[in-house]
Each structure stands twice: as structure tokens, then as C-alpha cells.
mmCIF file of C-alpha atoms in Angstrom:
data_model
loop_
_atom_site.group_PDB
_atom_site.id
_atom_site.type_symbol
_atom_site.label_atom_id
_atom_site.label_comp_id
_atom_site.label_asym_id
_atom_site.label_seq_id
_atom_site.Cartn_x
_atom_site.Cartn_y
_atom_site.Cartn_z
ATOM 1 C CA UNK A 1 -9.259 31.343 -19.665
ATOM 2 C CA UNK A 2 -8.551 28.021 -17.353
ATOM 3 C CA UNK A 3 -4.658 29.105 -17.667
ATOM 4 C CA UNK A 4 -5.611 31.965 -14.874
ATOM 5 C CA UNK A 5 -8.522 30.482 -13.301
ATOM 6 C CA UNK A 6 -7.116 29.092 -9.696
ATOM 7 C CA UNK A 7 -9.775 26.921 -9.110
ATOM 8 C CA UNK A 8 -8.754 25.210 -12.260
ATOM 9 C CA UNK A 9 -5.335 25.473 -11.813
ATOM 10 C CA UNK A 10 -5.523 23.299 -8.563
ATOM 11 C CA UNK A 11 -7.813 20.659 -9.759
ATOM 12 C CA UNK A 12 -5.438 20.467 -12.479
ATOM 13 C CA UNK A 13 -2.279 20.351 -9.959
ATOM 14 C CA UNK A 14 -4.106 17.837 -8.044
ATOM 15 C CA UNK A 15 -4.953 15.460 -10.638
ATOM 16 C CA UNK A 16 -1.322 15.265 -11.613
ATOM 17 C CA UNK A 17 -0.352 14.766 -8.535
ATOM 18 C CA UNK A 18 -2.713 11.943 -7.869
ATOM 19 C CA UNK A 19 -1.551 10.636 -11.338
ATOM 20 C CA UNK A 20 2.418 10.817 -10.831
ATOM 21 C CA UNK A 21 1.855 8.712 -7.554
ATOM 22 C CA UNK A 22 0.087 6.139 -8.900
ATOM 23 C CA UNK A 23 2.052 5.286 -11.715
ATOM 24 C CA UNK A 24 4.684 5.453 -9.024
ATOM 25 C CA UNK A 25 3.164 2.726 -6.783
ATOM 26 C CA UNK A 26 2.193 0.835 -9.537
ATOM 27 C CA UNK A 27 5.951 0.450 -10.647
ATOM 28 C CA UNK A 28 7.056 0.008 -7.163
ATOM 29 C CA UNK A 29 4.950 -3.115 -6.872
ATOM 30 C CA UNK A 30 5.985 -4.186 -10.699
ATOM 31 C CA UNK A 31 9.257 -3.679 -9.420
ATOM 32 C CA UNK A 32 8.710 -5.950 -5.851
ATOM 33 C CA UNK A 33 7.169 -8.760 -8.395
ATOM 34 C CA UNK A 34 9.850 -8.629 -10.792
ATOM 35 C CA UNK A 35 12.100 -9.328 -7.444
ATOM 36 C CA UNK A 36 10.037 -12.220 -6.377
ATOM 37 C CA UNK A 37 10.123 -13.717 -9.796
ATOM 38 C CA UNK A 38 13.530 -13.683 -10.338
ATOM 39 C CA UNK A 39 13.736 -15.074 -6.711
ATOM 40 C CA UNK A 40 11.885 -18.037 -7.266
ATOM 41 C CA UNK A 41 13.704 -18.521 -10.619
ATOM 42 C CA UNK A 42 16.745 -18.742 -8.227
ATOM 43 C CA UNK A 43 14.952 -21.288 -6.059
ATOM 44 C CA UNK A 44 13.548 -23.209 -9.100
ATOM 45 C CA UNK A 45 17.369 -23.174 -10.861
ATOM 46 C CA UNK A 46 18.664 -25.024 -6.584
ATOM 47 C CA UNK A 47 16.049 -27.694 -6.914
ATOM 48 C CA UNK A 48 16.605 -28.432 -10.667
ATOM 49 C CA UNK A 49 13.388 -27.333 -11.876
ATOM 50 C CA UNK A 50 13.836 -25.805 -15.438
ATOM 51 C CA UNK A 51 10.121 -23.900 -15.498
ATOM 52 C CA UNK A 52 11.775 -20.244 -15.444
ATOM 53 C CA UNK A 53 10.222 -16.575 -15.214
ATOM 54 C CA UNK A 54 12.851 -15.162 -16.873
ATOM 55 C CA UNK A 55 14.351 -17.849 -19.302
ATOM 56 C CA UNK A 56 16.745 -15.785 -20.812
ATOM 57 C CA UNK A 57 18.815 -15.346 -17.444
ATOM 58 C CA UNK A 58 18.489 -18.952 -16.390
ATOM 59 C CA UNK A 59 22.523 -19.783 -16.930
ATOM 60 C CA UNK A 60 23.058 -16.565 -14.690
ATOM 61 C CA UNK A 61 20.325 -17.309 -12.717
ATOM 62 C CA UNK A 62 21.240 -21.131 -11.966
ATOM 63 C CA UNK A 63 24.993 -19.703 -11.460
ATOM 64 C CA UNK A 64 23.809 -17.415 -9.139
ATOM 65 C CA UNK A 65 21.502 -20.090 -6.938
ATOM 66 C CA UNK A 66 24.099 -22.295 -6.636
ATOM 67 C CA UNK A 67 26.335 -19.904 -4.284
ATOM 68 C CA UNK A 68 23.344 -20.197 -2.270
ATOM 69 C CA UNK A 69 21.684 -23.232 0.194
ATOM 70 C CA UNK A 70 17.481 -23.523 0.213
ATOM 71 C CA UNK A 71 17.545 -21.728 3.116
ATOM 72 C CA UNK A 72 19.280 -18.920 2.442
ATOM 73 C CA UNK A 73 17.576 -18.429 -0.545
ATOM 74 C CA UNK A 74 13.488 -18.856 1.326
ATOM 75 C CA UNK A 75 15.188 -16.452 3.738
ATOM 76 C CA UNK A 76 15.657 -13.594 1.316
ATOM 77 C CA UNK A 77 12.310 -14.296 -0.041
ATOM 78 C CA UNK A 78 10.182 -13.586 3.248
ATOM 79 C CA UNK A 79 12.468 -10.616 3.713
ATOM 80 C CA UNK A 80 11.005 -9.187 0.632
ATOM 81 C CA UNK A 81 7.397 -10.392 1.632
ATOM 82 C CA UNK A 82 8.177 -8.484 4.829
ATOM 83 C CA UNK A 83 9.472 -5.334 2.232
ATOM 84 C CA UNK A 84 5.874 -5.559 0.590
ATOM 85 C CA UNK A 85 4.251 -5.661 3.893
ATOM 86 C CA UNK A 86 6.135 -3.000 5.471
ATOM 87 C CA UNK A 87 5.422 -1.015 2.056
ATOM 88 C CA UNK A 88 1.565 -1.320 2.520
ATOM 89 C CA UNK A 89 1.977 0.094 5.863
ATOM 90 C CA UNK A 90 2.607 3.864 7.062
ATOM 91 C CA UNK A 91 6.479 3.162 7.688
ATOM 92 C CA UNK A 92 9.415 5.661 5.979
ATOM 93 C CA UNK A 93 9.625 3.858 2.618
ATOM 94 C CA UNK A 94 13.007 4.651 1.807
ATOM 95 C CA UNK A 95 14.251 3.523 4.798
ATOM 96 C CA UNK A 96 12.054 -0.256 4.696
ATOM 97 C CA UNK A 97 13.528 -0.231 0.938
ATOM 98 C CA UNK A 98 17.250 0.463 2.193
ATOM 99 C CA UNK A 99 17.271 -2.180 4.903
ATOM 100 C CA UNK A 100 15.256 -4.564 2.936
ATOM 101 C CA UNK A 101 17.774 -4.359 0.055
ATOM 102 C CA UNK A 102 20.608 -4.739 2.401
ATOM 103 C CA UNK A 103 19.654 -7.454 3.779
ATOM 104 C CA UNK A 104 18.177 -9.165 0.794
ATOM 105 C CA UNK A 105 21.356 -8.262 -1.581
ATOM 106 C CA UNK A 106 24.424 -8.534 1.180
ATOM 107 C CA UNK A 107 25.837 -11.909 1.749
#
């Protein structure tokens, strides 16, 4: 009976909808704080502090942080605090992800 009832059927559609997008923001953000913790394992590994997020990558990690200065480093972290920003705002999110990325990611 519910399969041909439309009233169902779009209570139904909408409900999955509303589900699918947000488990979607919800791994977006995971996603932005796995970034920022791996960041500030990079940070941590340039001022010699061994506390790590993600101890199994510190030797990549610590590799990685020291092709980069301080600066550079805080730099690419407030451009992904300005991704998260930008992403709890009506801008084009694919776009704010694509430059973000770029410029967090290119040397």
C-alpha cells in the first residue's frame, strides 16, 4: 500500500534526502578536522614536540614539516580555517574546496 501512496512516497524521498546530506556534511567536517590534525602534527613535528595526532605517520609527518618554515606552515592552517568558514557560508563549495586545496597543497 505505501509503495503507491505519493504522499508517502515523498516523505520517504525527503527523509533520504535529508539523511544523504547529513552524513555528507558530517564527513566533510570529519574530513576538514582530520586536515587540521595532521596540520598541527606537522607544526608539532617543526618545533620538536613529539605529542602526535596521528603517531603512526610521525617519520612522514616530521619529513614532511621540515621542507617547511613556521610560517609557512600557520599560513596553510588559517587557509583551511578560512575553507571551514567559507564552508559554513552560502559560497559554491566546490569551488572554496578547489582553491582552498590549491593553495593549501601547492608549494
Amino acid at each position: 500500500k505505501d509503495a503507491t501512496d505519493g504522499v508517502w512516497l515523498e516523505e520517504r524521498e525527503e527523509y533520504y534526502k535529508a539523511l544523504t546530506e547529513s552524513l555528507y556534511l558530517q564527513r566533510r567536517t570529519r574530513l576538514i578536522e582530520t586536515l587540521f590534525a595532521w596540520w598541527t602534527d606537522a607544526l608539532r613535528a617543526s618545533n620538536g614536540v613529539t605529542q602526535r595526532n596521528f603517531p603512526s605517520a610521525k617519520q612522514e609527518t616530521a619529513a614532511f614539516a621540515d621542507r617547511l618554515s613556521i610560517a609557512e606552515i600557520l599560513r596553510r592552517i588559517r587557509c583551511l580555517e578560512e575553507l571551514r568558514d567559507h564552508l559554513g557560508r552560502n559560497v559554491h563549495e566546490a569551488l572554496a574546496i578547489e582553491v582552498a586545496f590549491l593553495t593549501i597543497f601547492t608549494a
